[in-house]
mmCIF file of N, CA and C in Angstrom:
data_model
loop_
_atom_site.group_PDB
_atom_site.id
_atom_site.type_symbol
_atom_site.label_atom_id
_atom_site.label_comp_id
_atom_site.label_asym_id
_atom_site.label_seq_id
_atom_site.Cartn_x
_atom_site.Cartn_y
_atom_site.Cartn_z
ATOM 1 N N MET L 1305 1.734 8.048 0.177
ATOM 2 C CA MET L 1305 0.852 7.407 -0.771
ATOM 3 C C MET L 1305 -0.481 8.119 -0.735
ATOM 4 N N ALA L 1306 -1.039 8.381 -1.871
ATOM 5 C CA ALA L 1306 -2.347 9.013 -1.968
ATOM 6 C C ALA L 1306 -3.381 7.944 -2.310
ATOM 7 N N TRP L 1307 -4.532 8.032 -1.659
ATOM 8 C CA TRP L 1307 -5.590 7.030 -1.809
ATOM 9 C C TRP L 1307 -6.908 7.684 -2.155
ATOM 10 N N THR L 1308 -7.793 6.899 -2.761
ATOM 11 C CA THR L 1308 -9.160 7.320 -3.032
ATOM 12 C C THR L 1308 -10.097 6.299 -2.407
ATOM 13 N N LEU L 1309 -11.032 6.772 -1.580
ATOM 14 C CA LEU L 1309 -12.038 5.888 -0.994
ATOM 15 C C LEU L 1309 -13.232 5.879 -1.937
ATOM 16 N N ASN L 1310 -13.469 4.749 -2.579
ATOM 17 C CA ASN L 1310 -14.535 4.630 -3.573
ATOM 18 C C ASN L 1310 -15.879 4.325 -2.920
ATOM 19 N N SER L 1311 -16.964 4.633 -3.628
ATOM 20 C CA SER L 1311 -18.311 4.428 -3.091
ATOM 21 C C SER L 1311 -18.622 2.958 -2.813
ATOM 22 N N ASN L 1312 -17.911 2.028 -3.461
ATOM 23 C CA ASN L 1312 -18.152 0.606 -3.209
ATOM 24 C C ASN L 1312 -17.346 0.082 -2.018
ATOM 25 N N GLY L 1313 -16.635 0.975 -1.323
ATOM 26 C CA GLY L 1313 -15.877 0.585 -0.131
ATOM 27 C C GLY L 1313 -14.437 0.211 -0.384
ATOM 28 N N THR L 1314 -13.996 0.210 -1.639
ATOM 29 C CA THR L 1314 -12.600 -0.094 -1.920
ATOM 30 C C THR L 1314 -11.746 1.156 -1.727
ATOM 31 N N ILE L 1315 -10.469 0.945 -1.429
ATOM 32 C CA ILE L 1315 -9.503 2.031 -1.283
ATOM 33 C C ILE L 1315 -8.493 1.850 -2.407
ATOM 34 N N ALA L 1316 -8.535 2.757 -3.395
ATOM 35 C CA ALA L 1316 -7.695 2.634 -4.584
ATOM 36 C C ALA L 1316 -6.496 3.566 -4.502
ATOM 37 N N ALA L 1317 -5.396 3.130 -5.114
ATOM 38 C CA ALA L 1317 -4.204 3.959 -5.221
ATOM 39 C C ALA L 1317 -4.508 5.107 -6.175
ATOM 40 N N ALA L 1318 -4.237 6.332 -5.758
ATOM 41 C CA ALA L 1318 -4.536 7.497 -6.591
ATOM 42 C C ALA L 1318 -3.752 7.479 -7.904
ATOM 43 N N PHE L 1319 -2.544 6.917 -7.898
ATOM 44 C CA PHE L 1319 -1.725 6.885 -9.104
ATOM 45 C C PHE L 1319 -2.200 5.830 -10.087
ATOM 46 N N SER L 1320 -3.004 4.870 -9.632
ATOM 47 C CA SER L 1320 -3.517 3.812 -10.498
ATOM 48 C C SER L 1320 -4.833 3.315 -9.914
ATOM 49 N N PRO L 1321 -5.953 3.929 -10.307
ATOM 50 C CA PRO L 1321 -7.245 3.626 -9.702
ATOM 51 C C PRO L 1321 -7.716 2.185 -9.841
ATOM 52 N N ASN L 1322 -7.052 1.387 -10.699
ATOM 53 C CA ASN L 1322 -7.442 -0.019 -10.816
ATOM 54 C C ASN L 1322 -6.724 -0.906 -9.802
ATOM 55 N N LEU L 1323 -5.886 -0.313 -8.932
ATOM 56 C CA LEU L 1323 -5.208 -1.062 -7.873
ATOM 57 C C LEU L 1323 -5.814 -0.692 -6.529
ATOM 58 N N CYS L 1324 -6.243 -1.711 -5.778
ATOM 59 C CA CYS L 1324 -6.886 -1.487 -4.484
ATOM 60 C C CYS L 1324 -6.073 -2.089 -3.356
ATOM 61 N N PHE L 1325 -6.179 -1.458 -2.186
ATOM 62 C CA PHE L 1325 -5.539 -1.992 -0.984
ATOM 63 C C PHE L 1325 -6.287 -3.252 -0.582
ATOM 64 N N ASP L 1326 -5.548 -4.344 -0.388
ATOM 65 C CA ASP L 1326 -6.122 -5.643 -0.055
ATOM 66 C C ASP L 1326 -5.416 -6.168 1.187
ATOM 67 N N PHE L 1327 -6.178 -6.437 2.262
ATOM 68 C CA PHE L 1327 -5.529 -6.866 3.497
ATOM 69 C C PHE L 1327 -5.145 -8.333 3.485
ATOM 70 N N GLU L 1328 -5.722 -9.134 2.604
ATOM 71 C CA GLU L 1328 -5.344 -10.544 2.542
ATOM 72 C C GLU L 1328 -3.960 -10.641 1.932
ATOM 73 N N GLY L 1329 -3.071 -11.379 2.564
ATOM 74 C CA GLY L 1329 -1.697 -11.472 2.110
ATOM 75 C C GLY L 1329 -0.814 -10.433 2.781
ATOM 76 N N GLY L 1330 -1.324 -9.735 3.789
ATOM 77 C CA GLY L 1330 -0.509 -8.832 4.575
ATOM 78 C C GLY L 1330 -0.564 -7.375 4.174
ATOM 79 N N GLY L 1331 -1.456 -7.001 3.293
ATOM 80 C CA GLY L 1331 -1.567 -5.606 2.890
ATOM 81 C C GLY L 1331 -0.825 -5.353 1.605
ATOM 82 N N THR L 1332 -1.488 -5.575 0.482
ATOM 83 C CA THR L 1332 -0.858 -5.422 -0.818
ATOM 84 C C THR L 1332 -1.762 -4.608 -1.735
ATOM 85 N N LEU L 1333 -1.211 -4.158 -2.846
ATOM 86 C CA LEU L 1333 -2.013 -3.548 -3.902
ATOM 87 C C LEU L 1333 -2.359 -4.646 -4.892
ATOM 88 N N GLU L 1334 -3.648 -4.828 -5.142
ATOM 89 C CA GLU L 1334 -4.124 -5.849 -6.064
ATOM 90 C C GLU L 1334 -5.113 -5.208 -7.030
ATOM 91 N N THR L 1335 -5.346 -5.858 -8.156
ATOM 92 C CA THR L 1335 -6.352 -5.379 -9.100
ATOM 93 C C THR L 1335 -7.697 -5.274 -8.384
ATOM 94 N N CYS L 1336 -8.369 -4.142 -8.537
ATOM 95 C CA CYS L 1336 -9.646 -3.919 -7.862
ATOM 96 C C CYS L 1336 -10.702 -4.879 -8.389
ATOM 97 N N THR L 1337 -11.238 -5.679 -7.468
ATOM 98 C CA THR L 1337 -12.316 -6.605 -7.826
ATOM 99 C C THR L 1337 -13.500 -6.459 -6.881
ATOM 100 N N GLY L 1338 -13.298 -5.741 -5.765
ATOM 101 C CA GLY L 1338 -14.346 -5.648 -4.752
ATOM 102 C C GLY L 1338 -14.396 -6.885 -3.882
ATOM 103 N N ALA L 1339 -13.348 -7.707 -3.937
ATOM 104 C CA ALA L 1339 -13.284 -8.941 -3.147
ATOM 105 C C ALA L 1339 -13.312 -8.626 -1.650
ATOM 106 N N ARG L 1340 -13.561 -9.633 -0.843
ATOM 107 C CA ARG L 1340 -13.684 -9.511 0.611
ATOM 108 C C ARG L 1340 -12.549 -8.704 1.233
ATOM 109 N N GLY L 1341 -11.318 -8.945 0.831
ATOM 110 C CA GLY L 1341 -10.170 -8.259 1.412
ATOM 111 C C GLY L 1341 -9.981 -6.832 0.943
ATOM 112 N N GLN L 1342 -10.851 -6.362 0.040
ATOM 113 C CA GLN L 1342 -10.699 -5.025 -0.536
ATOM 114 C C GLN L 1342 -11.798 -4.052 -0.127
ATOM 115 N N THR L 1343 -12.777 -4.482 0.645
ATOM 116 C CA THR L 1343 -13.874 -3.579 1.000
ATOM 117 C C THR L 1343 -13.735 -3.113 2.444
ATOM 118 N N TRP L 1344 -13.909 -1.812 2.645
ATOM 119 C CA TRP L 1344 -13.637 -1.148 3.905
ATOM 120 C C TRP L 1344 -14.784 -0.234 4.300
ATOM 121 N N LYS L 1345 -14.818 0.171 5.565
ATOM 122 C CA LYS L 1345 -15.767 1.182 6.023
ATOM 123 C C LYS L 1345 -15.079 2.082 7.043
ATOM 124 N N ILE L 1346 -15.515 3.321 7.079
ATOM 125 C CA ILE L 1346 -14.985 4.281 8.045
ATOM 126 C C ILE L 1346 -15.969 4.344 9.204
ATOM 127 N N SER L 1347 -15.460 4.169 10.417
ATOM 128 C CA SER L 1347 -16.297 4.165 11.608
ATOM 129 C C SER L 1347 -15.760 5.165 12.624
ATOM 130 N N GLY L 1348 -16.616 5.575 13.549
ATOM 131 C CA GLY L 1348 -16.193 6.441 14.634
ATOM 132 C C GLY L 1348 -16.545 7.895 14.399
ATOM 133 N N PRO L 1349 -16.525 8.664 15.476
ATOM 134 C CA PRO L 1349 -16.859 10.089 15.387
ATOM 135 C C PRO L 1349 -15.724 10.891 14.745
ATOM 136 N N PRO L 1350 -16.013 12.077 14.203
ATOM 137 C CA PRO L 1350 -14.964 12.919 13.628
ATOM 138 C C PRO L 1350 -13.810 13.113 14.617
ATOM 139 N N GLY L 1351 -12.591 12.995 14.120
ATOM 140 C CA GLY L 1351 -11.404 13.144 14.954
ATOM 141 C C GLY L 1351 -10.956 11.845 15.600
ATOM 142 N N ALA L 1352 -11.796 10.813 15.521
ATOM 143 C CA ALA L 1352 -11.445 9.514 16.100
ATOM 144 C C ALA L 1352 -11.902 8.391 15.174
ATOM 145 N N GLN L 1353 -11.816 8.638 13.880
ATOM 146 C CA GLN L 1353 -12.273 7.657 12.920
ATOM 147 C C GLN L 1353 -11.213 6.600 12.665
ATOM 148 N N HIS L 1354 -11.674 5.428 12.264
ATOM 149 C CA HIS L 1354 -10.770 4.356 11.895
ATOM 150 C C HIS L 1354 -11.357 3.618 10.694
ATOM 151 N N ILE L 1355 -10.464 2.951 9.956
ATOM 152 C CA ILE L 1355 -10.862 2.213 8.767
ATOM 153 C C ILE L 1355 -10.806 0.733 9.116
ATOM 154 N N THR L 1356 -11.943 0.052 8.968
ATOM 155 C CA THR L 1356 -12.015 -1.381 9.258
ATOM 156 C C THR L 1356 -12.475 -2.131 8.016
ATOM 157 N N ALA L 1357 -12.102 -3.411 7.970
ATOM 158 C CA ALA L 1357 -12.595 -4.252 6.887
ATOM 159 C C ALA L 1357 -14.110 -4.286 6.978
ATOM 160 N N ASP L 1358 -14.766 -4.291 5.845
ATOM 161 C CA ASP L 1358 -16.219 -4.248 5.806
ATOM 162 C C ASP L 1358 -16.846 -5.399 6.585
ATOM 163 N N ASP L 1359 -16.165 -6.549 6.625
ATOM 164 C CA ASP L 1359 -16.706 -7.688 7.368
ATOM 165 C C ASP L 1359 -16.215 -7.734 8.821
ATOM 166 N N GLY L 1360 -15.445 -6.716 9.237
ATOM 167 C CA GLY L 1360 -14.995 -6.624 10.617
ATOM 168 C C GLY L 1360 -13.776 -7.456 10.968
ATOM 169 N N VAL L 1361 -13.148 -8.106 9.987
ATOM 170 C CA VAL L 1361 -12.031 -9.007 10.257
ATOM 171 C C VAL L 1361 -10.702 -8.282 10.458
ATOM 172 N N GLY L 1362 -10.479 -7.147 9.835
ATOM 173 C CA GLY L 1362 -9.198 -6.453 9.944
ATOM 174 C C GLY L 1362 -9.379 -4.954 9.980
ATOM 175 N N CYS L 1363 -8.266 -4.243 10.184
ATOM 176 C CA CYS L 1363 -8.329 -2.783 10.183
ATOM 177 C C CYS L 1363 -7.009 -2.206 9.696
ATOM 178 N N VAL L 1364 -7.066 -0.941 9.278
ATOM 179 C CA VAL L 1364 -5.868 -0.189 8.935
ATOM 180 C C VAL L 1364 -5.465 0.510 10.216
ATOM 181 N N SER L 1365 -4.235 0.279 10.674
ATOM 182 C CA SER L 1365 -3.866 0.751 12.001
ATOM 183 C C SER L 1365 -2.502 1.412 12.024
ATOM 184 N N ASN L 1366 -2.403 2.399 12.862
ATOM 185 C CA ASN L 1366 -1.127 2.972 13.253
ATOM 186 C C ASN L 1366 -1.236 3.225 14.753
ATOM 187 N N GLY L 1367 -1.825 2.257 15.425
ATOM 188 C CA GLY L 1367 -2.105 2.379 16.855
ATOM 189 C C GLY L 1367 -1.084 1.666 17.702
ATOM 190 N N PHE L 1368 -1.491 1.283 18.876
ATOM 191 C CA PHE L 1368 -0.570 0.693 19.841
ATOM 192 C C PHE L 1368 -0.452 -0.816 19.720
ATOM 193 N N THR L 1369 -1.404 -1.475 19.048
ATOM 194 C CA THR L 1369 -1.343 -2.917 18.899
ATOM 195 C C THR L 1369 -0.326 -3.272 17.828
ATOM 196 N N PRO L 1370 0.658 -4.122 18.138
ATOM 197 C CA PRO L 1370 1.641 -4.503 17.123
ATOM 198 C C PRO L 1370 0.969 -5.154 15.921
ATOM 199 N N GLN L 1371 1.446 -4.825 14.739
ATOM 200 C CA GLN L 1371 0.920 -5.385 13.501
ATOM 201 C C GLN L 1371 1.855 -6.484 13.016
ATOM 202 N N PRO L 1372 1.340 -7.368 12.142
ATOM 203 C CA PRO L 1372 2.201 -8.424 11.604
ATOM 204 C C PRO L 1372 3.418 -7.821 10.909
ATOM 205 N N ARG L 1373 4.537 -8.497 11.043
ATOM 206 C CA ARG L 1373 5.776 -8.006 10.452
ATOM 207 C C ARG L 1373 6.203 -8.911 9.322
ATOM 208 N N GLY L 1374 6.977 -8.378 8.405
ATOM 209 C CA GLY L 1374 7.457 -9.174 7.287
ATOM 210 C C GLY L 1374 7.866 -8.298 6.132
ATOM 211 N N THR L 1375 7.675 -8.806 4.916
ATOM 212 C CA THR L 1375 8.070 -8.097 3.709
ATOM 213 C C THR L 1375 6.827 -7.750 2.905
ATOM 214 N N LEU L 1376 6.788 -6.518 2.428
ATOM 215 C CA LEU L 1376 5.705 -6.048 1.572
ATOM 216 C C LEU L 1376 6.316 -5.811 0.197
ATOM 217 N N SER L 1377 5.674 -6.340 -0.848
ATOM 218 C CA SER L 1377 6.240 -6.164 -2.187
ATOM 219 C C SER L 1377 5.211 -5.608 -3.152
ATOM 220 N N PHE L 1378 5.709 -4.886 -4.145
ATOM 221 C CA PHE L 1378 4.881 -4.322 -5.210
ATOM 222 C C PHE L 1378 5.527 -4.674 -6.534
ATOM 223 N N ASP L 1379 4.803 -5.406 -7.377
ATOM 224 C CA ASP L 1379 5.287 -5.819 -8.689
ATOM 225 C C ASP L 1379 5.002 -4.693 -9.686
ATOM 226 N N ILE L 1380 6.041 -4.001 -10.113
ATOM 227 C CA ILE L 1380 5.912 -2.852 -11.011
ATOM 228 C C ILE L 1380 5.402 -3.272 -12.384
ATOM 229 N N VAL L 1381 5.872 -4.421 -12.864
ATOM 230 C CA VAL L 1381 5.489 -4.878 -14.198
ATOM 231 C C VAL L 1381 3.991 -5.165 -14.265
ATOM 232 N N SER L 1382 3.476 -5.993 -13.353
ATOM 233 C CA SER L 1382 2.046 -6.310 -13.406
ATOM 234 C C SER L 1382 1.193 -5.196 -12.810
ATOM 235 N N GLY L 1383 1.702 -4.498 -11.804
ATOM 236 C CA GLY L 1383 0.930 -3.450 -11.157
ATOM 237 C C GLY L 1383 0.742 -2.206 -11.986
ATOM 238 N N LEU L 1384 1.789 -1.810 -12.705
ATOM 239 C CA LEU L 1384 1.720 -0.589 -13.506
ATOM 240 C C LEU L 1384 1.751 -0.855 -15.010
ATOM 241 N N GLY L 1385 2.071 -2.099 -15.367
ATOM 242 C CA GLY L 1385 2.145 -2.432 -16.784
ATOM 243 C C GLY L 1385 3.408 -1.935 -17.457
ATOM 244 N N TRP L 1386 4.437 -1.652 -16.672
ATOM 245 C CA TRP L 1386 5.702 -1.161 -17.209
ATOM 246 C C TRP L 1386 6.623 -2.361 -17.437
ATOM 247 N N ALA L 1387 6.646 -2.887 -18.664
ATOM 248 C CA ALA L 1387 7.385 -4.103 -18.976
ATOM 249 C C ALA L 1387 8.875 -4.007 -18.656
ATOM 250 N N SER L 1388 9.439 -2.814 -18.791
ATOM 251 C CA SER L 1388 10.873 -2.629 -18.529
ATOM 252 C C SER L 1388 11.169 -2.317 -17.069
ATOM 253 N N GLY L 1389 10.133 -2.272 -16.233
ATOM 254 C CA GLY L 1389 10.337 -1.934 -14.829
ATOM 255 C C GLY L 1389 10.411 -0.431 -14.628
ATOM 256 N N ALA L 1390 11.039 -0.033 -13.549
ATOM 257 C CA ALA L 1390 11.116 1.387 -13.218
ATOM 258 C C ALA L 1390 12.451 1.728 -12.588
ATOM 259 N N THR L 1391 12.883 2.953 -12.808
ATOM 260 C CA THR L 1391 14.009 3.496 -12.073
ATOM 261 C C THR L 1391 13.434 3.970 -10.748
ATOM 262 N N VAL L 1392 14.027 3.520 -9.650
ATOM 263 C CA VAL L 1392 13.466 3.805 -8.328
ATOM 264 C C VAL L 1392 14.440 4.640 -7.509
ATOM 265 N N ARG L 1393 13.907 5.669 -6.875
ATOM 266 C CA ARG L 1393 14.689 6.505 -5.961
ATOM 267 C C ARG L 1393 14.011 6.494 -4.608
ATOM 268 N N ASP L 1394 14.788 6.195 -3.574
ATOM 269 C CA ASP L 1394 14.304 6.257 -2.194
ATOM 270 C C ASP L 1394 14.402 7.722 -1.766
ATOM 271 N N LEU L 1395 13.246 8.364 -1.624
ATOM 272 C CA LEU L 1395 13.242 9.796 -1.342
ATOM 273 C C LEU L 1395 13.667 10.136 0.079
ATOM 274 N N TRP L 1396 13.448 9.232 1.025
ATOM 275 C CA TRP L 1396 13.844 9.517 2.407
ATOM 276 C C TRP L 1396 15.334 9.308 2.631
ATOM 277 N N ASN L 1397 15.897 8.296 1.990
ATOM 278 C CA ASN L 1397 17.328 8.016 2.171
ATOM 279 C C ASN L 1397 18.193 8.675 1.107
ATOM 280 N N HIS L 1398 17.556 9.360 0.148
ATOM 281 C CA HIS L 1398 18.281 10.066 -0.915
ATOM 282 C C HIS L 1398 19.229 9.137 -1.667
ATOM 283 N N THR L 1399 18.699 7.946 -2.033
ATOM 284 C CA THR L 1399 19.517 6.979 -2.763
ATOM 285 C C THR L 1399 18.758 6.455 -3.973
ATOM 286 N N ASP L 1400 19.516 6.171 -5.043
ATOM 287 C CA ASP L 1400 18.944 5.556 -6.234
ATOM 288 C C ASP L 1400 19.051 4.050 -6.081
ATOM 289 N N LEU L 1401 17.961 3.350 -6.375
ATOM 290 C CA LEU L 1401 17.930 1.890 -6.250
ATOM 291 C C LEU L 1401 18.076 1.201 -7.596
ATOM 292 N N GLY L 1402 18.222 1.995 -8.673
ATOM 293 C CA GLY L 1402 18.410 1.432 -10.003
ATOM 294 C C GLY L 1402 17.105 1.061 -10.668
ATOM 295 N N VAL L 1403 17.227 0.304 -11.771
ATOM 296 C CA VAL L 1403 16.058 -0.166 -12.509
ATOM 297 C C VAL L 1403 15.653 -1.515 -11.937
ATOM 298 N N VAL L 1404 14.411 -1.637 -11.527
ATOM 299 C CA VAL L 1404 13.926 -2.876 -10.904
ATOM 300 C C VAL L 1404 12.559 -3.250 -11.472
ATOM 301 N N GLN L 1405 12.193 -4.509 -11.306
ATOM 302 C CA GLN L 1405 10.901 -5.024 -11.742
ATOM 303 C C GLN L 1405 9.876 -4.995 -10.600
ATOM 304 N N SER L 1406 10.378 -4.970 -9.370
ATOM 305 C CA SER L 1406 9.489 -4.921 -8.207
ATOM 306 C C SER L 1406 10.210 -4.220 -7.064
ATOM 307 N N VAL L 1407 9.427 -3.720 -6.131
ATOM 308 C CA VAL L 1407 9.973 -3.059 -4.949
ATOM 309 C C VAL L 1407 9.538 -3.881 -3.743
ATOM 310 N N GLU L 1408 10.492 -4.244 -2.895
ATOM 311 C CA GLU L 1408 10.188 -4.964 -1.668
ATOM 312 C C GLU L 1408 10.726 -4.163 -0.498
ATOM 313 N N VAL L 1409 9.922 -4.080 0.556
ATOM 314 C CA VAL L 1409 10.353 -3.367 1.749
ATOM 315 C C VAL L 1409 10.192 -4.260 2.964
ATOM 316 N N ASP L 1410 11.105 -4.130 3.893
ATOM 317 C CA ASP L 1410 11.072 -4.874 5.145
ATOM 318 C C ASP L 1410 10.300 -4.044 6.164
ATOM 319 N N VAL L 1411 9.158 -4.533 6.558
ATOM 320 C CA VAL L 1411 8.342 -3.821 7.538
ATOM 321 C C VAL L 1411 8.453 -4.489 8.910
ATOM 322 N N SER L 1412 9.612 -5.079 9.190
ATOM 323 C CA SER L 1412 9.805 -5.797 10.449
ATOM 324 C C SER L 1412 9.817 -4.885 11.663
ATOM 325 N N ARG L 1413 9.997 -3.570 11.440
ATOM 326 C CA ARG L 1413 9.933 -2.647 12.576
ATOM 327 C C ARG L 1413 8.498 -2.494 13.067
ATOM 328 N N GLY L 1414 7.553 -2.963 12.244
ATOM 329 C CA GLY L 1414 6.171 -3.026 12.691
ATOM 330 C C GLY L 1414 5.341 -1.803 12.386
ATOM 331 N N ASN L 1415 4.363 -1.603 13.210
ATOM 332 C CA ASN L 1415 3.317 -0.614 13.023
ATOM 333 C C ASN L 1415 3.880 0.785 12.760
ATOM 334 N N GLY L 1416 3.451 1.389 11.670
ATOM 335 C CA GLY L 1416 3.869 2.745 11.359
ATOM 336 C C GLY L 1416 5.076 2.833 10.451
ATOM 337 N N THR L 1417 5.672 1.700 10.076
ATOM 338 C CA THR L 1417 6.821 1.716 9.187
ATOM 339 C C THR L 1417 6.422 2.321 7.852
ATOM 340 N N SER L 1418 7.210 3.286 7.358
ATOM 341 C CA SER L 1418 6.867 3.975 6.117
ATOM 342 C C SER L 1418 8.075 4.078 5.197
ATOM 343 N N PHE L 1419 7.790 4.081 3.902
ATOM 344 C CA PHE L 1419 8.801 4.260 2.873
ATOM 345 C C PHE L 1419 8.220 5.160 1.797
ATOM 346 N N VAL L 1420 9.069 5.992 1.171
ATOM 347 C CA VAL L 1420 8.614 6.861 0.094
ATOM 348 C C VAL L 1420 9.576 6.691 -1.077
ATOM 349 N N TYR L 1421 9.025 6.232 -2.217
ATOM 350 C CA TYR L 1421 9.818 6.007 -3.408
ATOM 351 C C TYR L 1421 9.264 6.806 -4.577
ATOM 352 N N LYS L 1422 10.155 7.214 -5.468
ATOM 353 C CA LYS L 1422 9.754 7.803 -6.740
ATOM 354 C C LYS L 1422 10.030 6.768 -7.809
ATOM 355 N N LEU L 1423 8.998 6.397 -8.582
ATOM 356 C CA LEU L 1423 9.137 5.442 -9.658
ATOM 357 C C LEU L 1423 9.028 6.174 -10.985
ATOM 358 N N THR L 1424 10.007 5.953 -11.863
ATOM 359 C CA THR L 1424 9.998 6.539 -13.194
ATOM 360 C C THR L 1424 10.084 5.396 -14.194
ATOM 361 N N LYS L 1425 9.198 5.392 -15.174
ATOM 362 C CA LYS L 1425 9.181 4.316 -16.152
ATOM 363 C C LYS L 1425 10.540 4.181 -16.812
ATOM 364 N N ALA L 1426 11.059 2.946 -16.820
ATOM 365 C CA ALA L 1426 12.387 2.681 -17.402
ATOM 366 C C ALA L 1426 12.312 2.570 -18.905
#
């Protein structure tokens, strides 16, 4: 995933700059509003930097502390405005997932779990 760190502290998806990373709700892409869960700051010296919530409540982590586990979902219709959904291909598993309206991933393995999908407008 490619991201843009904006001057107002939000972290926007490069493919859709109006969607920001929001830690409330477990880490989702939401419409950028600059709300509490969407503002971040980079702290620490070069080579040891980390991204924390602007109010200090949360952080983006791939460290040793276990992170909350569960399901992360992305609504293609509302997130990208693609009324017909998208044809989705899992690039790591080399499988087609068909035409879907949303993508859900199980992040129960915890910290560092990653998925890479190609979405094509249906």
